[in-house]
Structures are given as structure tokens and as C-alpha cells.
């Protein structure tokens, strides 16, 4: 197994009963010793306590029973001839047809069920699956009950108050308890990184495999071109094969099997893994009809009411499952990822709306006109005489025409809107933090739009992929994943390290710049990694910065500390120097103003512009604009100066710059939101946490933009690889010769289309007017965001 010089020591002891450091000795209130599973600790916090979690689990079981029984009832126990008035019903009391008249008698219903072999098969499979879920439910309840005791007895947090505590507060309390009571007996001190490793052990592996293009999720199909297919069903099978299923690579939740840590029998292990993938693929193929029926029914029951209420919801977009994995940092918790991507949702939607087809717009306007004319007549007739509704298909026609008009409107852009694609893409980058090089300067191209659509897809496409997943997933497992068996074996052997108090983790999750840094991402001279060992797209560097900002009290290793300090000093020097010389050429100035100009109503802009927007103390607009540049750049640069700048800067540097105390700021807002009630203190604490989180997000956005600007400057005119694509399985476990690889760098498997030097050098910012569909090219000096720094997109 790969050796890494880290602050951690190799743990040679075997883990038979529990992972190292997983034993918990809870003080004052619990006499027994339990296993502290950070995954359950985190989940219980995210699910807002034991009661909410329990109700959610129970309703999931009830939901499964309801879907199966309701579907069987509709298929076998309803007389649709009576329901559709095709059959006459004799009544002795009343002539009205009631709903129970359409129900078959119990004997007839039971006979139809027993005579249908397919229904019996589906019921048996559903029953087995429900029993499996019940056993899992009982196990989870036992685990969560122990975690509940840990919260109440050790952390002194009641389940009622738990939703009001942020995860950072819970994590800080766990770290403090470790120092006092040694709850994890294998380590003297428990760090924030240890906690993240326990929660995200398997997810870090998945992020690394996507980053290294090891998982077969991208396909080049005839007539369709480059496609991405990564669904929940496929993800479930990957995790089943690698992590927790029978015969998986891990012997338990924290330890990789010992035979996979040795390279001598790699071919035998690869053959064994290939056979196991084949068996799971065949099992998926056999269960395909049942899973497909379940997917269709669940989608029908889940989305029909939403589509009826909001027909345009299918035209809305969401971050794809592949996008969430590609854009995820190492050691990034679920709620952190969701928060970050949610902040970029609005700008991403605006960017995709820039590419409205003029032809489709013309067709949609005319179809909407015709449908609206017919709908207007039907509504007028209904108002005149409500008996019109009793005419056959009139109500259905009104509903369908309304849906048609709503769908057509989604293809018609808003009037008087101007979209600047380069500016929008810069704002998106500030939140998602990852973007291929060839997108820069090519934001107006449909190729860039199509590639971004793989990360930010239509909701309808997401639903369609999930419906097709039972059919396509077995084919991917059998014909694509099996061929990568040897590469997967090599990956887990080469990129697994044992950490004291944690167990086996992915070495990329250590965020070690020396072992996994990329020379093109500010790691030149600091990294010893070969091409095989380098994380792509600056994943190591950006993940390190994100984790350091999110956890300001974390003490990184020496190499990482040097990298962070050097970056912060460079940003600070450029921010200060940009005020005295030429701010147009300042990467920091560009980064900050790209945030300010696009998000004027966010807390980011409020913090950078000054406190008046939050504290209801108004400042003259001329004065604000006069101080806008200097304040923003100084604050943006000074926020990088200390290891715990995220919290300190907001409490000290920010108030000092603007002459207003932060406690007065939050106190004013807290009183405005809550009043003087007894719960105001809790809500003020929530507001403070929100402000600190938003300020940390701002700092990370500035650094992400700055790192990308430096990377663009470093790689300008050169073809750079964005992801790693390994060829046929070989002995790459021992590393790849850098000199040989430099002659033929593989194209990006994640985004294989590489821009030409002419395209990369383009510096035109393309703006589109929604009313005319015309394009405006605005020439900019070297950074296209500067010229639009005061342009606010509503």
C-alpha cells in the first residue's frame, strides 16, 4: 500500500471488534461502552433529532406498503366500466352512482389477485424487500437511540434544542469532550479532519474515482455524442460492490481487506472482482422488471400532483448526481455541498436561459396564442353556464390547454433582460469552484452550454434517467465496469492509507499537496506527485482551502500550512498593491467585483459594501460607491491573513473598517426578526452562525476565483488536462513516468473537448438581449469581468 509522510502514524493493530478510536466512554450518565459512529451522529443532527428521524423512517416503511397495496388494488379491485359510466348499475334506493359501486367484492378481488402470477411475484419480491427494510429500520433505531444518549448525556444537548445547534458547534463540543474524557481511546486529541474522515470515508473514495475518471459514467454514443449517465441506482450498485455489500473490498465500515493492500495477487483479485460485478449485473438484469415497475409507480405518485399544480416544474433544472460528485470537495459534508450549490443555482439558471432557441421561441409564442384562444372561449362559456363542464372532455381540455400554455411560456425569454454569459459563468465558478479551462472565454458557445448541462440538467431529464436506470445499469456493470476491475484494485491499493483513530481512508482525502498536488494549480515546487498521483482540476488545492476556511481552528500539516499561508499572502499583497497601481490587472480585484456585481442582494455584497444594508442605517449612495472599491479589496485581501480569518475577520477586521460593531449589527437584525421574546437569543445565535458561514463562503469564493485566474495565467496557450483517464490496465500502480506522459497528455475524460489556443485567448464578453436575441461583443482588457463590475443582473 502507498506510503505517505503525514502527521498520522500507521496503525498495525487489527480491527476485529471496532475501529480504532471508535470506542466511546460517555461521562456522567451512561455506564455502558458503545461504538461512536460519527456517521450516525451527523445524520441525527441533520435529521433534526431522534423524533423527526423516527417518524421519517416509519413513513418510509408505510410509503412502501401503500404504493404496493394501492397499485394492486387499482389493478385488480376496481370495475372501470362502472367508473367510466360504460355499465349501468341497478340501485334500489338512489339512482346516483357512488365510488364504492366501482369496487369489486372482496371475493372477486381476491380471486383475481390469486389468479395473476405476475402480481404474486411482485408481492413476494416487495415483501422480501420490505422485511429487509424493517430489519434495517430496527438496527438504525438501536444505533440512533445510542447516539441520542450520547447527545443528551455527553454533549448536554437535548433533542428539542438540537435543530438550533449548527454542526460546527456539535463538532467543536465533540473535540472538547475528547480532550477532557478521552472518548476515543486510540488518540489523545480528535481533530476536525478525523471527524470528517469517519463521516465521509466512502464518499471521499467516490469523489476521487470520479475525479480520476475511473467510474464508467461518461459515454460517447452514436448520433447523441458525449453523454453522462449516473443515477441513484447505478451509484447504489457501485457502493454495494466496493464498500458494504457481500464480498466487497472492505471487511467492515473502517478497514479495507488486507489482501487488497498487497500488490502481489492483484490479477487474482481483479478476476474475483470482475466475477462479482458480473453476478451483481445479472441480478440487476433479473430484477429489472420489478425495479422498473417500482420506479414508474413511484415517479407517478410523486410527480403527478406537482406537474398538475406547477406544469413548468419539469422545465426547471437541478444539479445532476454526476455534477454533485464532480463538484464536491474532498471532506465536504452533505449540507455544505447543498448550501454551496444552492447559492449558484440562480446564476446557473440564468446562464442556461441565455441559450433560448429563437426558432423554439417563435413556435412557443404561436402555440401559446392558439391554446390561449381556445382556453379563453371555454372559460367564457363556463362562466356563462357552468353546465358546460358536464360535457365530456371539456374539463380535461381546459386542464391540458393550461399545461400547454405553461410549457410554452418556459421557452419564451423574459422581456428587457440582458444576459452576459461570461459574467454569469464567473459567478457560477465562484460557488461551484470547479470548471474546465476551455469554458473560459467560450461561455457563449453551445458546446460549453451542453457540457454545463451535464452538471445542471432538466428535472425531466433527471426523472427520465431514473426511469431508465433499471435497464441501463445492468449493462454498464456487465460491459463497462468489469473491464476496469484491475484499475479499481490498483486504485484502492495505491490510494488507501491507515490513520490512527480513523481506520483506512482515501489518501486524496488527506489533502496533502506534496503527495497529490498539481503543478498547474499553485503546487509547482511543492508537490512530488506523478501524473498518476495528481488530483485533477485543482481538487487537492481547492479542497484544502475549503476545509481550512470551513474549519478555521484546524491545524493542517506543515506542507499544507505553507501552501495556505503563501496563497493568503499573495492575495493580500495583490489586493493592497491593486489599490496603489492598476487594479484592472489584479486577480483579487477581479474576483471580488465579479461577486459584488452579480449578487447585490446577498449577504456577500452586504458584508463587502458595509453594514447599512443589514442594520437599517442608510448611507448616501455616492459615498457608498466612492468607498466601494477600496473597502471591498482591502476586506477581500485582509480576510486571508490569519489561519482563522473566517471568524476573526468578521468580528474584528470588518467592524474596524466600517466603524460599526458586529454585535450591534447582529443584535439589530436579531431584534428585527425575533423581537424581545424569550427565544431571541437562540435566533440571534442562528443569525450569527449564518453570517459567519456566509462570510466564510465569500472568502472561499474569492480564493477559488483567484486560484482559477492564476491557473489560467499559468496554462495560457497550453493544452492542459482536466481529468485523468487511464488506458488499459497496467502496472501504473508504481507510478507513471512524467517525462513520457508529458509528450501525450490524455484528453479530459470528464470534459474531453479541449479549446484551441485561439479560443482560450478570446476575451470577448458576449451579452444577449432577450427582446431581440441579438449578441453584443464587448472587448475587455484581460479580465472580462471588470467592465461589468457595476452591472447588476436582477
Short mmCIF file of C-alpha atoms in Angstrom, two decimals, residues 350 353 356 361 409-419 768-772 794:
data_model
loop_
_atom_site.label_atom_id
_atom_site.label_comp_id
_atom_site.label_asym_id
_atom_site.label_seq_id
_atom_site.Cartn_x
_atom_site.Cartn_y
_atom_site.Cartn_z
CA UNK A 350 -29.80 32.47 -15.84
CA UNK A 353 -31.66 30.61 -20.12
CA UNK A 356 -33.11 30.03 -25.68
CA UNK A 361 -39.38 30.88 -29.10
CA UNK A 409 -44.08 30.12 -21.65
CA UNK A 410 -40.98 28.34 -20.35
CA UNK A 411 -39.50 28.66 -23.86
CA UNK A 412 -40.20 32.39 -24.11
CA UNK A 413 -37.49 34.59 -22.55
CA UNK A 414 -38.41 37.50 -20.32
CA UNK A 415 -38.57 40.90 -21.91
CA UNK A 416 -35.96 43.62 -21.31
CA UNK A 417 -33.41 41.16 -19.92
CA UNK A 418 -29.76 41.22 -20.95
CA UNK A 419 -27.67 38.15 -20.15
CA UNK A 768 -27.60 38.73 -25.14
CA UNK A 769 -30.71 40.88 -25.19
CA UNK A 770 -33.79 38.79 -24.51
CA UNK A 771 -36.10 41.02 -26.52
CA UNK A 772 -34.18 40.89 -29.79
CA UNK A 794 -31.65 41.17 -11.23
#
